[in-house]
Short mmCIF file of C-alpha atoms in Angstrom, two decimals:
data_model
loop_
_atom_site.label_atom_id
_atom_site.label_comp_id
_atom_site.label_asym_id
_atom_site.label_seq_id
_atom_site.Cartn_x
_atom_site.Cartn_y
_atom_site.Cartn_z
CA MET A 1 -13.73 -38.13 -3.02
CA SER A 2 -11.84 -34.87 -2.17
CA ASP A 3 -11.93 -32.44 0.72
CA GLN A 4 -11.76 -29.33 -1.09
CA THR A 5 -14.46 -26.94 0.21
CA PHE A 6 -13.33 -23.86 -1.98
CA THR A 7 -16.71 -23.74 -4.38
CA PRO A 8 -16.90 -20.12 -5.60
CA PRO A 9 -20.43 -18.51 -7.40
CA ARG A 10 -20.40 -19.99 -10.81
CA GLU A 11 -22.70 -16.60 -11.28
CA ARG A 12 -19.27 -14.95 -10.00
CA LEU A 13 -17.17 -16.60 -12.21
CA ASP A 14 -18.75 -16.58 -15.57
CA ALA A 15 -19.45 -12.27 -14.54
CA ILE A 16 -15.53 -11.96 -13.98
CA ARG A 17 -15.24 -14.44 -18.18
CA ALA A 18 -17.93 -12.04 -19.40
CA ARG A 19 -16.99 -8.98 -18.24
CA ARG A 20 -13.36 -9.78 -19.57
CA ASP A 21 -14.34 -10.09 -23.35
CA ILE A 22 -16.80 -7.87 -23.42
CA LEU A 23 -13.15 -5.52 -21.81
CA THR A 24 -11.04 -7.16 -25.00
CA ALA A 25 -13.94 -7.20 -27.59
CA THR A 26 -14.16 -2.95 -26.91
CA LEU A 27 -10.89 -2.14 -27.05
CA ALA A 28 -10.19 -3.64 -30.07
CA ALA A 29 -13.48 -2.42 -31.93
CA GLY A 30 -11.46 0.99 -30.88
CA ALA A 31 -12.61 2.88 -27.22
CA GLY A 32 -12.49 6.31 -27.23
CA ALA A 33 -9.05 8.01 -26.00
CA ASP A 34 -11.02 9.04 -22.81
CA ASP A 35 -11.79 4.72 -22.08
CA PHE A 36 -9.23 3.08 -23.77
CA VAL A 37 -6.57 3.38 -20.42
CA ALA A 38 -9.44 2.99 -17.96
CA LEU A 39 -10.85 0.20 -20.18
CA SER A 40 -6.55 -1.58 -20.10
CA ARG A 41 -5.99 -0.99 -17.44
CA GLU A 42 -9.51 -3.20 -15.48
CA LEU A 43 -8.50 -5.66 -18.50
CA ALA A 44 -4.43 -5.74 -16.87
CA GLU A 45 -6.28 -6.69 -13.32
CA ILE A 46 -9.25 -8.77 -14.40
CA ASP A 47 -7.23 -11.41 -16.90
CA PRO A 48 -4.78 -13.30 -14.38
CA VAL A 49 -7.97 -13.38 -12.61
CA VAL A 50 -9.91 -15.40 -15.04
CA VAL A 51 -6.70 -17.60 -15.88
CA ALA A 52 -6.27 -18.62 -12.14
CA ILE A 53 -10.11 -19.47 -12.72
CA ASP A 54 -9.08 -21.24 -15.82
CA ALA A 55 -6.42 -23.09 -13.60
CA PHE A 56 -8.82 -23.69 -10.54
CA GLU A 57 -11.25 -25.41 -13.23
CA GLY A 58 -8.47 -27.33 -15.24
CA ALA A 59 -7.29 -28.55 -12.16
CA ARG A 60 -10.41 -29.60 -10.39
CA LYS A 61 -11.57 -31.13 -13.79
CA ASN A 62 -8.10 -33.33 -13.89
CA LEU A 63 -8.57 -34.95 -9.49
CA ALA A 64 -11.97 -35.28 -10.65
CA GLU A 65 -11.23 -37.92 -13.45
CA ILE A 66 -8.86 -39.53 -11.08
CA GLU A 67 -10.76 -39.62 -8.53
CA ALA A 68 -14.05 -41.40 -10.78
CA LEU A 69 -11.10 -44.09 -12.15
CA MET A 70 -10.95 -44.63 -8.48
CA ASP A 71 -13.91 -45.35 -7.40
CA ASP A 72 -14.87 -46.96 -10.84
CA PRO A 73 -14.77 -51.11 -10.06
CA ALA A 74 -14.21 -51.44 -13.48
CA THR A 75 -10.49 -50.26 -13.79
CA ASP A 76 -7.84 -52.63 -14.27
CA ALA A 77 -4.61 -52.87 -11.67
CA ASP A 78 -1.96 -50.69 -13.31
CA MET A 79 -4.35 -48.37 -14.16
CA ARG A 80 -5.32 -47.79 -10.42
CA ALA A 81 -2.22 -48.11 -10.07
CA LEU A 82 -1.26 -44.64 -12.32
CA ALA A 83 -4.18 -43.06 -10.57
CA GLU A 84 -2.67 -43.60 -7.27
CA GLU A 85 0.50 -42.71 -7.54
CA GLU A 86 -1.26 -39.88 -8.93
CA LEU A 87 -3.70 -38.55 -7.05
CA PRO A 88 -1.53 -36.32 -3.89
CA ARG A 89 -0.81 -34.35 -6.74
CA ALA A 90 -3.91 -33.26 -8.24
CA ARG A 91 -4.67 -32.48 -4.45
CA GLU A 92 -2.18 -30.50 -4.17
CA ALA A 93 -3.16 -28.74 -7.50
CA VAL A 94 -6.26 -28.01 -6.73
CA ASN A 95 -5.17 -26.36 -3.17
CA GLU A 96 -2.97 -24.30 -4.71
CA ALA A 97 -5.01 -23.38 -7.70
CA ALA A 98 -7.57 -22.43 -4.89
CA ASN A 99 -5.40 -20.31 -3.36
CA THR A 100 -4.16 -18.42 -5.49
CA LEU A 101 -7.73 -17.86 -6.86
CA LYS A 102 -8.94 -17.10 -3.27
CA LEU A 103 -6.33 -14.01 -2.98
CA LEU A 104 -8.19 -12.74 -6.76
CA LEU A 105 -11.21 -13.05 -5.12
CA LEU A 106 -10.60 -11.00 -2.03
CA PRO A 107 -12.31 -7.27 -2.40
CA LYS A 108 -10.19 -5.07 -3.42
CA ASP A 109 -9.40 -1.10 -2.09
CA GLU A 110 -10.30 1.17 -4.40
CA ALA A 111 -6.81 2.91 -3.73
CA ASP A 112 -4.62 0.59 -3.78
CA GLU A 113 -3.84 0.79 -8.13
CA LYS A 114 -3.40 4.69 -6.53
CA SER A 115 0.56 6.61 -6.26
CA ALA A 116 0.76 8.10 -2.28
CA ILE A 117 1.26 11.49 -0.62
CA LEU A 118 4.14 10.21 2.04
CA GLU A 119 4.39 12.38 5.59
CA ILE A 120 6.95 12.20 8.16
CA ARG A 121 7.19 13.96 11.13
CA ALA A 122 9.38 13.64 13.06
CA GLY A 123 8.20 12.80 17.50
CA THR A 124 8.85 11.93 20.46
CA GLY A 125 13.52 12.62 20.64
CA GLY A 126 14.41 16.73 19.45
CA ASP A 127 17.26 16.32 17.00
CA GLU A 128 17.04 12.75 17.04
CA ALA A 129 13.99 12.23 15.72
CA ALA A 130 14.57 14.93 13.39
CA LEU A 131 17.70 12.55 12.28
CA PHE A 132 15.31 9.82 12.49
CA ALA A 133 12.79 10.98 10.45
CA GLY A 134 15.36 11.87 7.58
CA ASP A 135 16.53 8.06 7.64
CA LEU A 136 12.82 7.27 7.20
CA PHE A 137 12.19 9.23 4.02
CA ARG A 138 15.92 8.05 2.82
CA MET A 139 14.85 4.57 3.47
CA TYR A 140 11.19 4.89 1.62
CA SER A 141 13.00 6.30 -1.41
CA ARG A 142 15.62 4.15 -1.97
CA TYR A 143 12.68 1.22 -1.90
CA ALA A 144 11.10 3.64 -4.20
CA ASP A 145 14.20 3.74 -6.90
CA LEU A 146 14.08 -0.03 -6.60
CA LYS A 147 10.78 0.20 -7.84
CA GLY A 148 10.86 2.45 -10.17
CA TRP A 149 8.57 4.99 -8.67
CA SER A 150 9.15 9.13 -8.74
CA VAL A 151 9.41 11.20 -5.60
CA GLU A 152 8.88 14.33 -5.50
CA ILE A 153 8.67 16.59 -1.96
CA LEU A 154 6.46 18.95 -1.32
CA SER A 155 7.08 20.44 1.55
CA GLU A 156 9.86 20.34 3.94
CA SER A 157 11.30 21.46 6.86
CA GLU A 158 14.63 20.20 8.06
CA GLY A 159 15.80 19.65 11.53
CA THR A 160 18.44 22.00 13.24
CA VAL A 161 20.97 19.06 13.06
CA GLY A 162 20.16 17.44 9.76
CA GLY A 163 16.89 15.53 9.00
CA TYR A 164 13.82 17.32 9.27
CA LYS A 165 11.01 18.73 12.08
CA GLU A 166 8.56 17.57 8.70
CA ILE A 167 8.54 16.21 5.22
CA ILE A 168 6.23 15.57 2.35
CA ALA A 169 6.54 13.71 -0.62
CA GLU A 170 4.41 12.31 -3.75
CA VAL A 171 5.09 8.70 -4.07
CA LYS A 172 4.46 8.70 -8.19
CA GLY A 173 3.83 5.17 -9.72
CA ARG A 174 1.67 2.14 -10.16
CA GLY A 175 0.74 0.66 -6.72
CA VAL A 176 2.45 2.59 -4.73
CA PHE A 177 -0.19 2.71 -1.82
CA ALA A 178 -1.09 -0.62 -2.18
CA ARG A 179 2.73 -1.23 -1.09
CA LEU A 180 2.99 1.44 1.35
CA LYS A 181 0.16 1.87 3.32
CA PHE A 182 1.22 -0.39 6.19
CA GLU A 183 3.68 1.89 6.95
CA SER A 184 1.46 4.49 8.79
CA GLY A 185 1.80 4.64 12.31
CA VAL A 186 5.02 5.59 14.78
CA HIS A 187 8.56 4.33 13.93
CA ARG A 188 10.17 3.77 16.96
CA VAL A 189 14.34 4.28 17.14
CA GLN A 190 16.52 2.85 19.27
CA ARG A 191 20.51 3.96 18.82
CA VAL A 192 22.20 6.13 20.38
CA PRO A 193 23.30 9.59 18.96
CA GLU A 194 26.34 10.56 17.46
CA THR A 195 26.28 13.34 19.98
CA GLU A 196 25.84 11.12 23.14
CA ALA A 197 29.62 10.86 24.88
CA SER A 198 28.62 8.09 27.17
CA GLY A 199 27.33 5.55 24.37
CA ARG A 200 23.97 5.56 26.44
CA ILE A 201 21.64 3.87 23.96
CA HIS A 202 18.13 6.76 23.19
CA THR A 203 14.53 6.01 22.26
CA SER A 204 12.76 8.57 19.90
CA ALA A 205 9.97 8.78 17.42
CA ALA A 206 9.09 9.60 14.20
CA THR A 207 5.14 9.34 12.57
CA VAL A 208 4.73 8.16 9.49
CA ALA A 209 1.19 8.92 7.24
CA VAL A 210 0.49 7.29 3.76
CA LEU A 211 -2.68 8.15 2.14
CA PRO A 212 -3.71 7.67 -1.82
CA GLU A 213 -3.19 10.39 -3.64
CA ALA A 214 -6.31 11.96 -4.88
CA ALA A 215 -7.11 12.83 -7.90
CA GLU A 216 -10.18 15.70 -9.59
CA VAL A 217 -12.90 12.92 -10.11
CA ASP A 218 -11.68 10.83 -6.68
CA PHE A 219 -12.62 14.36 -4.51
CA ALA A 220 -14.13 17.28 -5.53
CA ILE A 221 -13.46 20.63 -3.96
CA ASP A 222 -15.69 23.99 -3.61
CA GLU A 223 -14.03 26.42 -4.32
CA GLY A 224 -15.71 28.09 -2.10
CA ASP A 225 -14.70 26.43 0.71
CA LEU A 226 -11.41 27.01 0.38
CA ARG A 227 -9.48 30.77 2.46
CA VAL A 228 -5.93 31.46 -0.03
CA ASP A 229 -3.21 33.60 1.56
CA THR A 230 0.26 34.26 -0.16
CA MET A 231 3.21 34.60 1.20
CA ARG A 232 6.68 34.66 1.62
CA ALA A 233 8.32 30.96 1.41
CA GLY A 234 11.22 30.82 4.29
CA GLY A 235 15.19 30.17 2.65
CA ALA A 236 18.13 29.63 4.45
CA GLY A 237 18.86 33.87 3.50
CA GLY A 238 21.10 34.67 0.96
CA GLN A 239 21.20 34.93 -2.56
CA HIS A 240 17.99 32.32 -2.39
CA VAL A 241 15.57 34.10 -0.08
CA ASN A 242 12.51 34.36 -1.84
CA LYS A 243 12.24 38.20 -2.88
CA THR A 244 7.89 37.34 -3.95
CA GLU A 245 4.59 35.91 -2.63
CA SER A 246 4.95 32.58 -3.47
CA ALA A 247 4.42 30.41 -0.53
CA VAL A 248 0.95 28.92 -0.55
CA ARG A 249 -1.08 28.21 2.08
CA ILE A 250 -4.92 26.85 1.60
CA THR A 251 -7.17 26.23 4.48
CA HIS A 252 -10.60 23.99 3.62
CA VAL A 253 -12.41 26.31 6.23
CA PRO A 254 -15.33 23.46 6.56
CA THR A 255 -12.51 21.05 8.11
CA GLY A 256 -10.29 22.99 9.02
CA ILE A 257 -7.74 20.81 7.40
CA VAL A 258 -4.58 23.50 6.60
CA VAL A 259 -1.58 22.97 3.81
CA LEU A 260 1.40 24.98 3.79
CA VAL A 261 3.13 24.51 0.02
CA GLN A 262 6.02 27.07 -1.12
CA ASP A 263 9.05 24.33 -1.89
CA GLU A 264 8.83 25.56 -5.65
CA ARG A 265 9.26 29.42 -6.33
CA SER A 266 6.49 29.73 -8.57
CA GLN A 267 2.86 30.67 -7.06
CA HIS A 268 1.34 28.42 -9.39
CA ARG A 269 3.47 25.69 -8.67
CA ASN A 270 2.61 25.64 -5.15
CA ARG A 271 -0.86 26.40 -5.63
CA ALA A 272 -1.23 22.87 -7.83
CA LYS A 273 0.89 21.24 -5.23
CA ALA A 274 -1.03 22.60 -2.13
CA MET A 275 -3.96 21.45 -4.27
CA ALA A 276 -3.33 18.29 -4.48
CA LEU A 277 -2.33 17.48 -1.21
CA LEU A 278 -5.42 19.07 0.01
CA ARG A 279 -7.14 17.04 -1.45
CA SER A 280 -6.07 13.25 -0.87
CA ARG A 281 -6.14 14.52 3.13
CA LEU A 282 -10.04 15.18 2.68
CA TYR A 283 -10.26 11.70 0.60
CA ASP A 284 -8.04 10.14 3.27
CA ALA A 285 -10.04 11.67 6.01
CA GLU A 286 -13.72 10.32 3.66
CA ARG A 287 -12.30 6.83 3.39
CA GLN A 288 -10.98 6.92 7.48
CA ARG A 289 -14.71 7.80 7.83
CA LYS A 290 -16.18 5.09 5.98
CA ASP A 291 -13.93 2.80 7.40
CA ALA A 292 -15.02 3.26 10.57
CA GLU A 293 -18.58 3.34 9.13
CA ARG A 294 -17.05 -0.69 8.85
CA ALA A 295 -15.37 -1.35 12.09
CA ALA A 296 -15.95 -4.74 12.38
CA ASP A 297 -14.61 -5.45 9.15
CA ARG A 298 -11.74 -3.06 10.47
CA ARG A 299 -10.96 -4.92 13.56
CA ALA A 300 -9.95 -8.03 10.58
CA GLN A 301 -6.99 -5.82 9.01
CA VAL A 302 -3.30 -5.68 10.20
CA GLY A 303 -2.90 -2.92 12.93
CA SER A 304 -6.32 -0.42 12.66
CA GLY A 305 -4.24 1.88 10.52
CA ASP A 306 -3.84 4.70 13.37
CA ARG A 307 -0.94 6.86 12.25
CA SER A 308 -0.92 7.29 16.80
CA GLU A 309 -0.25 3.24 16.56
CA ARG A 310 3.94 2.29 17.54
CA ILE A 311 3.95 -0.27 14.79
CA ARG A 312 8.11 -0.81 15.03
CA THR A 313 10.60 -0.43 16.58
CA TYR A 314 14.72 0.05 14.76
CA ASN A 315 17.12 -1.16 16.88
CA PHE A 316 20.44 -0.53 15.31
CA PRO A 317 22.88 -1.91 18.05
CA GLN A 318 21.22 -5.66 18.22
CA GLY A 319 21.04 -4.66 13.80
CA ARG A 320 17.12 -5.96 14.35
CA LEU A 321 13.87 -4.56 13.32
CA THR A 322 10.46 -6.11 14.74
CA ASP A 323 6.94 -5.32 13.55
CA HIS A 324 5.13 -5.25 16.55
CA ARG A 325 1.85 -5.27 14.54
CA ILE A 326 2.70 -9.40 13.04
CA GLY A 327 5.30 -10.16 15.95
CA LEU A 328 7.79 -9.77 12.83
CA THR A 329 11.76 -9.42 13.73
CA LEU A 330 14.24 -9.22 11.17
CA TYR A 331 17.63 -9.23 11.93
CA LYS A 332 19.23 -7.33 7.87
CA LEU A 333 18.61 -3.39 9.61
CA ASP A 334 21.43 -2.26 7.31
CA GLU A 335 19.30 -3.91 4.01
CA VAL A 336 16.07 -2.80 5.55
CA MET A 337 17.42 1.18 5.82
CA MET A 338 18.75 0.20 2.33
CA GLY A 339 15.52 0.42 1.02
CA THR A 340 16.43 -3.68 0.10
CA ALA A 341 14.79 -5.86 2.08
CA LEU A 342 11.80 -3.87 3.59
CA ASP A 343 9.47 -5.93 0.73
CA GLU A 344 10.43 -8.51 2.87
CA VAL A 345 8.59 -6.79 5.94
CA ILE A 346 5.88 -5.82 3.90
CA ASP A 347 4.93 -8.31 2.09
CA ALA A 348 5.05 -10.20 5.34
CA LEU A 349 2.00 -7.49 5.93
CA ILE A 350 -0.04 -8.02 3.22
CA THR A 351 -0.36 -11.73 3.56
CA GLU A 352 -1.28 -10.69 7.31
CA HIS A 353 -4.49 -8.28 5.60
CA GLN A 354 -4.97 -11.19 2.83
CA THR A 355 -5.13 -13.96 5.95
CA ALA A 356 -7.29 -11.93 7.99
CA GLN A 357 -9.91 -10.69 4.93
CA LEU A 358 -9.90 -14.56 4.19
CA ALA A 359 -11.25 -16.15 8.24
CA ALA A 360 -14.05 -12.29 7.76
CA GLN A 361 -14.73 -13.99 5.00
CA ALA A 362 -14.44 -17.88 6.07
CA GLY A 363 -16.08 -16.78 9.55
#
């Protein structure tokens, strides 16, 4: 008999199929405009699960029929030989279908489908750290272009010789947070700065934070908890100096979180951007609080999500990238920095995370 042991509860599989049928019927009957998008998105997410359930059950049925033939004393020699030949392939089909379904049945991060706020700040290393922060922002921007996402800068503070002391951007698209969430942490670079005459390798760092973009329905903010200040935006001088008070600084008094946006010349636009950024930071803080309450589960995840944790080293002289959380080393640093090979790193992190989730469930 088969040695496969994956047996998801029948009640759960039936409930998933029933939900798919309800969604299909509701949309066919003409859902209201407010519900149509949400129901369509849920159906798009549940359809692949139902397909995987059907494939898994079909593979198990086929294997059971082959095993029954082999167990039946009445099976003639030719049929038995065919069954023995088909048995390894049938078992492999069950294993593949089971693995696919197991991954699809893992608990979903409610924020995975969201857009994200990307925050990059220069760390230790002075001017070189600011230049590296700029390199990281270009890497993520190129990656976003390849994915068909849009990137809009919310706030930026340029370095004295280039790059950024800090840059905050909104990366919009479906599933952005799912792809970028493991990028949070300290990114270390080892290379020879252009200003280094002796050719000595310097080490510097930048921090990356990726927050799920929060809609008003995700996190409500009491206007009474806010202190809003307006001021003139900083600039390089000349005709571009902002002569009106368009910059907006919002302080969330209960938490002390402060956001400042001055990218737009319109105070209204800057306030809208500042509120979006504040909402995402508060939503992220609430997510982290809940994660801390589930500390036992969190230990099974890739890294801790702590933005003070060194997660990756970019060694330019050797063309080497190392992700320390999973022991991954790639000798294709140029392709990673261009965004074209970043998927190799992200896919490995997601796979490790899923493996840890499966192990936690089994345990």
